[in-house]
C-alpha positions in Angstrom: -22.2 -78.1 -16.9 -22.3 -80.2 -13.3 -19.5 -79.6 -11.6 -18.8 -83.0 -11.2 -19.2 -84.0 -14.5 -15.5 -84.8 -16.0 -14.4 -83.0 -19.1 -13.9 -86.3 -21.0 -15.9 -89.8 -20.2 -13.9 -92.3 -18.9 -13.7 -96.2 -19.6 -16.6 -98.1 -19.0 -18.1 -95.3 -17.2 -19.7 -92.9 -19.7 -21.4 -93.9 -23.2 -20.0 -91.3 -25.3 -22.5 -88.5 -25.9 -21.8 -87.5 -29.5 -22.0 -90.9 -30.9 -25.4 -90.9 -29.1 -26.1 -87.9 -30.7 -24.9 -88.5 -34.6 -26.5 -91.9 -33.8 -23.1 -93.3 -35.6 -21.4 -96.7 -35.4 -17.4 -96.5 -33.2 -15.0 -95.5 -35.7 -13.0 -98.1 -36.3 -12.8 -97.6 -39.8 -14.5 -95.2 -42.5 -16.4 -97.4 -44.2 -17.7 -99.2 -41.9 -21.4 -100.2 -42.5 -23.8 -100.3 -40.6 -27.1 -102.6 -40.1 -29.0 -100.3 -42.3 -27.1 -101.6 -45.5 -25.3 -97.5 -46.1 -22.2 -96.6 -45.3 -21.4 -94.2 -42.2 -20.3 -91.9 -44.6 -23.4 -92.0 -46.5 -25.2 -91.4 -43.5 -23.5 -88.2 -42.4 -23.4 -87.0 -45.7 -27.5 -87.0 -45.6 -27.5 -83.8 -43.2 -26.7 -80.4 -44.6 -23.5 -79.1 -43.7 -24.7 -76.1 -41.7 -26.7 -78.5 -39.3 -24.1 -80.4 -38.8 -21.8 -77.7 -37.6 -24.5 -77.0 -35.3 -24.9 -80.4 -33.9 -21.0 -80.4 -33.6 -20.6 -76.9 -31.6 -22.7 -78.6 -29.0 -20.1 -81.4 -28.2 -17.1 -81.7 -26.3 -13.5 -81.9 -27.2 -13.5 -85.7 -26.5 -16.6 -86.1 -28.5 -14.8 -84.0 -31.3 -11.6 -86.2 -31.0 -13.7 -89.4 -31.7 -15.7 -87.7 -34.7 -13.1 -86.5 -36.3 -12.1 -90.2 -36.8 -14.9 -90.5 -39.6 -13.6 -88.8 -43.0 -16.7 -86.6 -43.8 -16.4 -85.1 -40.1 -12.8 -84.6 -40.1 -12.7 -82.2 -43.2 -15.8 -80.3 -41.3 -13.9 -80.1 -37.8 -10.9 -78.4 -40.0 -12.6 -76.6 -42.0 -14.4 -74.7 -39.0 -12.3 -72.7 -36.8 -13.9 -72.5 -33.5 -14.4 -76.0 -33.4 -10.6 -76.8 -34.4 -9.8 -74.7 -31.6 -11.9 -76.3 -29.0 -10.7 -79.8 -30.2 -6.7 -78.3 -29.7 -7.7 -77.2 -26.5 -8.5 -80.1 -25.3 -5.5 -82.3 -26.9 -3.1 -79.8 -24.9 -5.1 -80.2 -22.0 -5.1 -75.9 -21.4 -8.0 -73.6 -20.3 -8.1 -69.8 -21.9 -6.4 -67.3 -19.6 -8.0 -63.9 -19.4 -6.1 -62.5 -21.7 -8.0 -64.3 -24.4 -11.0 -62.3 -24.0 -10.5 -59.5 -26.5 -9.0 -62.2 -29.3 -10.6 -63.6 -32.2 -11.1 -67.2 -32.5 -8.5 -66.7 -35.2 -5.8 -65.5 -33.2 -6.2 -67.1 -30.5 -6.0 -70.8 -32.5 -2.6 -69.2 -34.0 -1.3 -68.5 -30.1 -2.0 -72.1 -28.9 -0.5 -73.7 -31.8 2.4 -71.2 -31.0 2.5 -72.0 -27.5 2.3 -75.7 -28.4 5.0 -75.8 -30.3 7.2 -73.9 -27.7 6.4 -76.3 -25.4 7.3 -79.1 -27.2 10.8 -77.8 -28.5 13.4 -78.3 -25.9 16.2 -75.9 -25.3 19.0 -74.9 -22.8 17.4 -72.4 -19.9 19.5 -70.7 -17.3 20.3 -72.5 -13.9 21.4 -71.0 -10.6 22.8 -72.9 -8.3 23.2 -73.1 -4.4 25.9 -71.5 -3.2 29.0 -73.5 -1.8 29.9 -71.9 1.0 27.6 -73.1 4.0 25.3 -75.9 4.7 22.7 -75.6 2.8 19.7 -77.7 3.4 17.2 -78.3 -0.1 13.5 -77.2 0.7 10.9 -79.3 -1.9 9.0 -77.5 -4.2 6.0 -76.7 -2.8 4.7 -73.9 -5.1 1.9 -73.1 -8.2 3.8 -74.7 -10.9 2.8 -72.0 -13.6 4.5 -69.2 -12.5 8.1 -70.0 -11.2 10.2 -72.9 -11.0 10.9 -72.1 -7.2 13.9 -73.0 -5.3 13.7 -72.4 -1.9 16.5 -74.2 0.4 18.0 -72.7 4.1 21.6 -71.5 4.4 22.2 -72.8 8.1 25.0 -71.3 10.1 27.5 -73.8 11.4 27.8 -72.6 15.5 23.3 -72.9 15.1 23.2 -70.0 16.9 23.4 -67.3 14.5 20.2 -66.2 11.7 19.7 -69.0 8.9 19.5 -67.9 5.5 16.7 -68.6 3.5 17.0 -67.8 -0.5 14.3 -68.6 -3.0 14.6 -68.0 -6.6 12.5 -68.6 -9.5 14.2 -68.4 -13.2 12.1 -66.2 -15.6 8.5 -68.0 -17.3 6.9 -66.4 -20.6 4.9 -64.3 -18.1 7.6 -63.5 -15.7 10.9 -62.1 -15.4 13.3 -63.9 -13.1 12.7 -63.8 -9.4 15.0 -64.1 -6.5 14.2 -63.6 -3.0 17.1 -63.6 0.5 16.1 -63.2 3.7 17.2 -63.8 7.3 15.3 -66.0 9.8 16.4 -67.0 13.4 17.8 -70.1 13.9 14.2 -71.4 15.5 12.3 -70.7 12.3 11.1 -73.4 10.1 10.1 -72.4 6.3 6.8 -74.3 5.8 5.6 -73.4 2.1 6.8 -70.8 -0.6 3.8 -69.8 -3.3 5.2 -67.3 -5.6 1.7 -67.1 -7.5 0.4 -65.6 -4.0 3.5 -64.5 -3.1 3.1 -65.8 -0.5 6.1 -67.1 2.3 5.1 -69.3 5.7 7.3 -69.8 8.5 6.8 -71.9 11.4 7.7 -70.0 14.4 8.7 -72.5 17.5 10.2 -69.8 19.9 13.8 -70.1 20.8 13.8 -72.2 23.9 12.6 -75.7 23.4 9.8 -76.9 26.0 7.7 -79.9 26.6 5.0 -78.4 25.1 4.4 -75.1 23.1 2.2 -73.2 21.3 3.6 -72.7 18.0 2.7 -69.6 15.7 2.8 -69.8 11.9 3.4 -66.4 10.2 2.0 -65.7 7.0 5.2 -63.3 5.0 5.0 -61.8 1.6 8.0 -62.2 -0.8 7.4 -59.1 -2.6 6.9 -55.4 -1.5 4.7 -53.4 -3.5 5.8 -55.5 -7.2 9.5 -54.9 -6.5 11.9 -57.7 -4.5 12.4 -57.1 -1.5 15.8 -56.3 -0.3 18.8 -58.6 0.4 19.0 -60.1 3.8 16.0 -58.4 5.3 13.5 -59.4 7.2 10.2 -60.2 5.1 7.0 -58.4 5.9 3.4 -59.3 6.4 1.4 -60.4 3.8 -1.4 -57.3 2.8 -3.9 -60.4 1.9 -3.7 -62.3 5.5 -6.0 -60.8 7.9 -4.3 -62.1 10.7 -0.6 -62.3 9.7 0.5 -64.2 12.6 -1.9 -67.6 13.4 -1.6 -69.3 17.0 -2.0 -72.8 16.4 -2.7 -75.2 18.9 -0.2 -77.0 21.3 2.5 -79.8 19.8 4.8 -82.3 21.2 7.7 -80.4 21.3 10.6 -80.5 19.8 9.4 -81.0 16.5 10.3 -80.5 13.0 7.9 -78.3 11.7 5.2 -79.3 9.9 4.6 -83.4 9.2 3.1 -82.3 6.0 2.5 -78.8 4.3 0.5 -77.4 1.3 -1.1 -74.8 -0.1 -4.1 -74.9 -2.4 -4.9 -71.1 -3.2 -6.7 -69.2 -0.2 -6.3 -72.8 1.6 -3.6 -74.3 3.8 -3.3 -77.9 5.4 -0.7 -79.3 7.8 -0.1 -81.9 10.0 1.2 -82.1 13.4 1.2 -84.2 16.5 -0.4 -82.9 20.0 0.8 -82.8 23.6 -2.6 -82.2 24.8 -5.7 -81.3 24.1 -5.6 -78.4 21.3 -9.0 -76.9 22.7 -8.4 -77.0 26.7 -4.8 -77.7 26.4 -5.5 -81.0 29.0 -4.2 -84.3 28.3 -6.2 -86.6 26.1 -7.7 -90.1 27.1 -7.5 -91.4 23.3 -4.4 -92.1 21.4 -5.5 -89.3 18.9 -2.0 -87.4 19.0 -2.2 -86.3 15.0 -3.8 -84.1 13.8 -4.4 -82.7 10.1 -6.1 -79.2 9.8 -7.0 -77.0 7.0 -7.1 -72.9 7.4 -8.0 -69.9 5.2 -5.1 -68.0 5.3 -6.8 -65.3 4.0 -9.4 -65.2 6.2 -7.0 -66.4 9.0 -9.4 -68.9 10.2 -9.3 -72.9 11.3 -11.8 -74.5 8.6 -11.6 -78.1 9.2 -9.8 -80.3 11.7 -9.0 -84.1 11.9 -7.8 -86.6 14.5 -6.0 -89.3 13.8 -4.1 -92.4 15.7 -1.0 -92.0 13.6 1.0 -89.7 10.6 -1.3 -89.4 7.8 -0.1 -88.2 4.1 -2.8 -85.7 2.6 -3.0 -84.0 -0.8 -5.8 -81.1 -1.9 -8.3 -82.7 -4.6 -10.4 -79.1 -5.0 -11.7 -76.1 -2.7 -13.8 -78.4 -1.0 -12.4 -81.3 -0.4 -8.8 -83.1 0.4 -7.5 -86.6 0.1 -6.1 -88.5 3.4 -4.1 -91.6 3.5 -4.6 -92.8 7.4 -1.3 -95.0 8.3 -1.9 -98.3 10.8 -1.1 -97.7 13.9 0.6 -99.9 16.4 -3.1 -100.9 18.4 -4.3 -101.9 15.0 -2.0 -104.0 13.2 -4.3 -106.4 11.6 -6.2 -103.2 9.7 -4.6 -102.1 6.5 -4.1 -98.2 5.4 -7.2 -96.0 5.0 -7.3 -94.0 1.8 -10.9 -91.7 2.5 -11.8 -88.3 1.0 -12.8 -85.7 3.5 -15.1 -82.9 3.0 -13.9 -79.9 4.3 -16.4 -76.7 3.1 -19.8 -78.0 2.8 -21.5 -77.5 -0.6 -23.6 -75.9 0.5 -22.3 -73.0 2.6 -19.6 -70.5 1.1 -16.1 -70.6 1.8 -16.2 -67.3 3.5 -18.9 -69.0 6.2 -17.8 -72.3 6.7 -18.1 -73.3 10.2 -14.9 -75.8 11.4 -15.6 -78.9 12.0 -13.4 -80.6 14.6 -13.9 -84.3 14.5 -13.2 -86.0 10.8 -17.0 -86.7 10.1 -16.6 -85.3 6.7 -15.7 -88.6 5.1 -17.6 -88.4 1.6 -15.0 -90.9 0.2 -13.3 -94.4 0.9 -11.1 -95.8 -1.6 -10.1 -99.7 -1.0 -6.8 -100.9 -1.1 -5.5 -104.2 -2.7 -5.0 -106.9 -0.5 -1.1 -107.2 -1.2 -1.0 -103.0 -0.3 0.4 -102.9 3.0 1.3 -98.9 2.7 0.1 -96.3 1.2 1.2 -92.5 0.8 0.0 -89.5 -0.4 3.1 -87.3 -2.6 2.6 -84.1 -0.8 5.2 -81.7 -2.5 3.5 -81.9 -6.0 3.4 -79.0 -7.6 -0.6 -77.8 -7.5 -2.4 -76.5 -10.4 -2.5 -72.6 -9.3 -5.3 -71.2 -8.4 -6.2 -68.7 -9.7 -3.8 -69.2 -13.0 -1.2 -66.0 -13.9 -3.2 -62.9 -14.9 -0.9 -62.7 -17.8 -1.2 -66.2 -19.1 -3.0 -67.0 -22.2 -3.4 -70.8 -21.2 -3.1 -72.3 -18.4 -3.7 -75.9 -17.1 -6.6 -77.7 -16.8 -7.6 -78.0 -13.2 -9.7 -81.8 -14.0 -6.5 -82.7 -15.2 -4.1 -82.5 -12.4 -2.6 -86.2 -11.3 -3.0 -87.5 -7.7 0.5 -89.4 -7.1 -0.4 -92.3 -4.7 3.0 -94.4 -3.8 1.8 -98.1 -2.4 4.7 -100.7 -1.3 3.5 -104.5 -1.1 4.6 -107.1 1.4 6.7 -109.2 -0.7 8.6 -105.6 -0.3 7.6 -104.4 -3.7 6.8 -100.7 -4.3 5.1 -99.2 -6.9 3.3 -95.3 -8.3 0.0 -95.2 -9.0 -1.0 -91.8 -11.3 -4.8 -91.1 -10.9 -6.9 -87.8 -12.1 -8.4 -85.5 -9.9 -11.4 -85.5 -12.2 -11.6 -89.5 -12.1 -11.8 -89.6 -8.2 -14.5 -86.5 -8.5 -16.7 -88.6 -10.5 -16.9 -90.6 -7.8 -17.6 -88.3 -5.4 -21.6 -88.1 -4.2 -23.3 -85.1 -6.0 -25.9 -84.3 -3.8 -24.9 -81.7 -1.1 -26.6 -83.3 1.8 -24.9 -83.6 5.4 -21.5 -85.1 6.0 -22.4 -87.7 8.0 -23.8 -89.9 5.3 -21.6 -93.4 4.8 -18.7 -92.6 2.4 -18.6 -94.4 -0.8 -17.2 -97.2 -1.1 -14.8 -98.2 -3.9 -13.3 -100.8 -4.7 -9.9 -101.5 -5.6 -10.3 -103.3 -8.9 -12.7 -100.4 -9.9 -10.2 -97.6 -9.7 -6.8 -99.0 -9.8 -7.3 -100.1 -13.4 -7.9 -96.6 -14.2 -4.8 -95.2 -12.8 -1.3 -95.4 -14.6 1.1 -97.3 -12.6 5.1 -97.3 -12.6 6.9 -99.9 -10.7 6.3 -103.6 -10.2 3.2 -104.9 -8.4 2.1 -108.4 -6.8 -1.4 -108.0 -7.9 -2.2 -109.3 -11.1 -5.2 -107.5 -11.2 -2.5 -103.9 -11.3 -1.8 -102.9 -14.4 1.9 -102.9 -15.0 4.1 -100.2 -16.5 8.1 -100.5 -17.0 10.1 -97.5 -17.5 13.0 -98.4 -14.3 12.1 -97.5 -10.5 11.3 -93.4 -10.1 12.4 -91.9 -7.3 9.9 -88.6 -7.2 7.0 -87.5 -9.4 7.1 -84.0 -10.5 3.5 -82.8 -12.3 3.0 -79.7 -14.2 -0.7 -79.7 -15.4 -1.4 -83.6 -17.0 2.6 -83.9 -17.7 4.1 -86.0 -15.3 8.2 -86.3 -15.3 10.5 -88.7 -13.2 13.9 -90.3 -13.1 13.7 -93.4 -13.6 17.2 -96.4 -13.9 17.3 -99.7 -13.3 18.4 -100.2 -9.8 20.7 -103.4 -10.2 22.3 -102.4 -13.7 25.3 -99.9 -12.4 25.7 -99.1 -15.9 22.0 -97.9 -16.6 21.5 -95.0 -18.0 18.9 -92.5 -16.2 16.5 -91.4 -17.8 14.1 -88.8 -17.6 10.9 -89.8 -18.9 8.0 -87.3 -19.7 4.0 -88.8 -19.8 1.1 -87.1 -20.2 -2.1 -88.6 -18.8 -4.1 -86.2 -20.3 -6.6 -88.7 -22.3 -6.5 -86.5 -25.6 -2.7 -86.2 -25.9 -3.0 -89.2 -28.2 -4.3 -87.0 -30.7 -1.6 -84.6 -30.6 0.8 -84.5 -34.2 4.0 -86.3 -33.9 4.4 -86.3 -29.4 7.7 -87.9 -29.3 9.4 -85.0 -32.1 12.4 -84.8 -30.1 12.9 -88.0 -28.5 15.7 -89.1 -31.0 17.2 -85.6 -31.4 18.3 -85.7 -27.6 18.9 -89.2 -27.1 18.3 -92.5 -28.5 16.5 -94.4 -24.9 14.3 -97.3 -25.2 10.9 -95.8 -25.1 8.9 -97.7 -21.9 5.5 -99.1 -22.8 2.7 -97.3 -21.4 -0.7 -97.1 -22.2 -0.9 -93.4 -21.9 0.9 -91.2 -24.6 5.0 -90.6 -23.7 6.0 -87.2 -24.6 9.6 -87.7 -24.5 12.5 -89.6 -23.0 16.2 -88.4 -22.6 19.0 -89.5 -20.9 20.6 -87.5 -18.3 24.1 -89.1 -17.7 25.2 -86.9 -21.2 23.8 -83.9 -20.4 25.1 -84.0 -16.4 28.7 -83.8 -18.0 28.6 -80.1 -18.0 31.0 -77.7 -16.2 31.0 -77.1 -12.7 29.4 -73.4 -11.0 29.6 -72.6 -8.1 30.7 -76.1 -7.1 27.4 -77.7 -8.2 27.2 -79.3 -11.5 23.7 -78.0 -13.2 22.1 -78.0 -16.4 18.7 -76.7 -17.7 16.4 -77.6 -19.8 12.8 -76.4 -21.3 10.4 -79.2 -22.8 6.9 -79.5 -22.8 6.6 -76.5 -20.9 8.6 -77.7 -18.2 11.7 -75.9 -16.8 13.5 -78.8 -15.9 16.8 -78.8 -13.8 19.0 -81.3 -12.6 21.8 -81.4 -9.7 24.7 -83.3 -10.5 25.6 -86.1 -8.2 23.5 -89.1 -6.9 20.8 -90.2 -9.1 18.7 -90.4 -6.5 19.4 -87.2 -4.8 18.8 -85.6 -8.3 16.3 -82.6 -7.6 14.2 -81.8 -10.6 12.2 -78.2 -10.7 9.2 -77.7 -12.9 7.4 -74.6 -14.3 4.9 -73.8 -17.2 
């Protein structure tokens, strides 16, 4: 299969292939007839049944979904095992782990229905809390979403002098056991990103005096040593993966907070951060270029790619190859609008391992227009990726294709608004041929994508599809489940809500996916076009008892470990894991 073609066609983009191929009418009802003067069932019911199973095996899970609409197909797709567990497959929106290798299509059916129908149960799961003695400071989830639902937050001490105290903990998955980390860092040590899937801890190292500029060092920690935790309030060691454990990094204007922006996407790394000087010869730059995003193989301990840029930019990984940039106005040009562009960071052509960097961005493949009543846009950076690789003891993980792209836009009549698009929808879009990067992007225009992408929030532009649902306050995805709080803002007596969607385009498909809604709580459901997996209110279940002086409860749904901090609605925190 090309690798950019999607697993499913989209809207007015793709004819459907297996109609093409059965040469049968949409099926919008059974007996439909066709120009011919015979039924559709009369049609199928022509071709043997053995020949028709073959035709079938050849056709997608999409494809499947829309033949199993007509009656004669339907009782063939059940009756057939493999291609009932192709078709589940792709109504879940899961890949086959390794694990499945040795199973027989049999068995492996029985484990997704039982793994579906763990996921969709919801029960109480164990919460730990921060502690209450100290300042603690939250750090956002920044890790693979399958294997831990990681907390990771700094223990500060209150003179600023002394070490900080960074604890991460994980509570146990079907794979893992629970996991919990503590360690000491000086006080001039900045935690960047925790991947437990790697496990894999990076610190931004400043140096303990404070300078006009620096040279900054980021230094690549594991969590574990040798499978086992390591111990309490030690220091953590260097990762055994990281060639270079410690990576000079170029010169920043100093003081600074760490990293702009931070993520990990499997061997890869990005950041941002704004220059003194020159990061080649250290000299002072003529160009107001002072940010700067860059992308390095941490294995490999290499810079990869590098991008200048007039002001903060918001950046998010699409693939191995390529990462999505939201380019903010600056002050020199405030008659331009924000730049949404795709950049091209490993050519196609060349392997990972011997990608050359490139340190200019000329590697715009990519240019997505913005509305005209847009006047900011910004890339959700602390989504939970789809790990890569998945767990080596998971028997389904995510699809990859399916992973949403959070885009957050705010209008000029002050409106604001979430827009929900899939990674495999903007990679259709992406040129196929593998020629050089300094081709003219692609451009696309705003009606052409936004219509395609699920939006929450109110929006001037008519041509914006509108959803309802109350004002979220973060987006938390876990494969093509996406969760958020969401209340209405001016009713004090609102109930919040947590609302579960899943833009996975087969989910429609799935059997009864709001069983539990009313068993939880009785919420107005909020129209969307894609399927809602469930709704509950959080105000009851907040009412708990107090640990540790945090109020916490836990809950498991839709394989999401989902936790929420008693307090401010909109300081809740919410943790996923599959």
């Amino acid at each position: 299969m090309d690798d950019f073609a999607p697993s499913f066609p989209f809207p007015k983009l793709i004819k459907d292939p297996g109609m093409r191929v059965l040469r049968l009418p949409p099926p919008q009802s059974p007996t439909q007839v066709n120009p011919h003067g015979d039924s559709c069932g009369a049609c199928v019911s022509r071709i043997p049944e053995d020949v028709m199973l073959a035709i079938l095996a050849y056709l997608r899970a999409y494809e499947l979904a829309r033949c199993r609409q007509v009656c004669i197909l339907q009782r063939l797709i059940q009756s057939d095992t493999r291609l009932q567990y192709r078709l589940e497959l792709g109504i879940n929106g899961v890949l086959e782990g390794a694990l499945c290798a040795g199973m027989s299509v049999h068995d492996r059916l029985r484990a997704l229905q039982a793994y579906t129908a763990e996921c969709c149960a919801p029960e109480l799961v164990p919460v730990r809390s921060p502690p209450s003695h100290g300042r603690h400071e939250p750090f956002k989830n920044r890790s693979s979403c399958v294997v831990g639902n990681v907390t990771a937050y700094m223990v500060r001490q209150p003179d600023g002098d002394g070490p900080n105290r960074l604890v991460v903990y994980a509570p146990g998955t079907v794979h893992e056991a629970p996991f919990a980390a503590d360690f000491l860092l000086p006080h001039f040590m900045e935690v960047a990103g925790v991947d437990v899937a790697q496990n894999l801890l990076v610190v931004f190292y400043g140096g303990p005096s404070e300078t006009v500029k620096k040279r900054a060092t980021v230094l690549l920690r594991t969590l574990r040593d040798e499978g086992a935790v390591a111990p309490q309030h030690n220091q953590p060691i260097d990762h055994p993966d990281a060639l270079h454990p410690n990576l000079a990094i170029s010169f920043i204007k100093w003081p600074s907070p760490s990293f702009l922006g931070f993520q990990i996407y499997g061997r890869y790394m990005a950041w941002c951060t704004r220059f003194f000087s020159d990061p080649i010869t250290a000299e002072p730059r003529a160009e107001r270029l002072d940010y700067s995003l860059e992308v390095w193989d941490w294995k490999a301990g290499r810079l990869v790619w590098r991008g200048y840029f007039d002001d903060q930019c918001t950046f998010t990984f699409l693939d191995k190859a390529h990462i999505l940039v939201s380019e903010r106005r600056s002050l020199l040009h405030l008659g331009e609008r924000d730049k949404l562009r795709m950049y091209r960071f490993v050519d196609s052509q060349t392997h990972a391992d011997r990608a050359t960097p490139k340190l200019h961005p000329a590697g715009c493949v990519l240019a997505l227009e913005l509305g005209d009543t847009v006047k900011s846009c910004v890339l959700d950076d602390t989504c939970a990726l789809t790990p890569v690789p998945p767990h080596p003891k998971a028997l389904f993980f995510p699809d990859p294709s399916l992973r949403p792209i959070v885009i957050e836009l705010r209008t000029h009549d002050r409106g604001f608004c979430t827009l929900l698009v899939l990674a495999e929808f903007i990679r259709f879009w992406l040129p196929r041929t593998s020629g050089p990067t300094t081709n003219p992007p692609v451009e696309m225009p705003w009606k052409d994508w936004s219509r395609h992408a699920l939006t929450i929030g109110t929006h001037a532009d008519k041509n914006t599809p509108r959803g309802s649902g109350g004002a979220p306050h973060a987006m938390y995805p876990c494969g093509s489940r996406v969760a958020y709080v969401a209340h209405d803002p001016a009713d004090p007596f609102d109930t919040p809500r947590l609302v579960v969607l899943d833009l996975n385009p087969l989910a429609r498909h799935l059997h009864a996916p709001h069983a539990g809604c009313a068993r939880v709580a009785r919420v107005p459901m909020p129209p969307f076009r894609w399927p809602v997996c469930a709704v509950y209110a959080l105000r009851p279940a907040l009412e708990g008892g107090v640990e540790d002086g945090v109020n916490a409860v836990g809950m498991q749904v839709h394989g999401l470990s989902i936790s929420c901090t008693k307090g401010q609605y909109r300081d809740q925190r919410l943790h996923y894991s599959t």
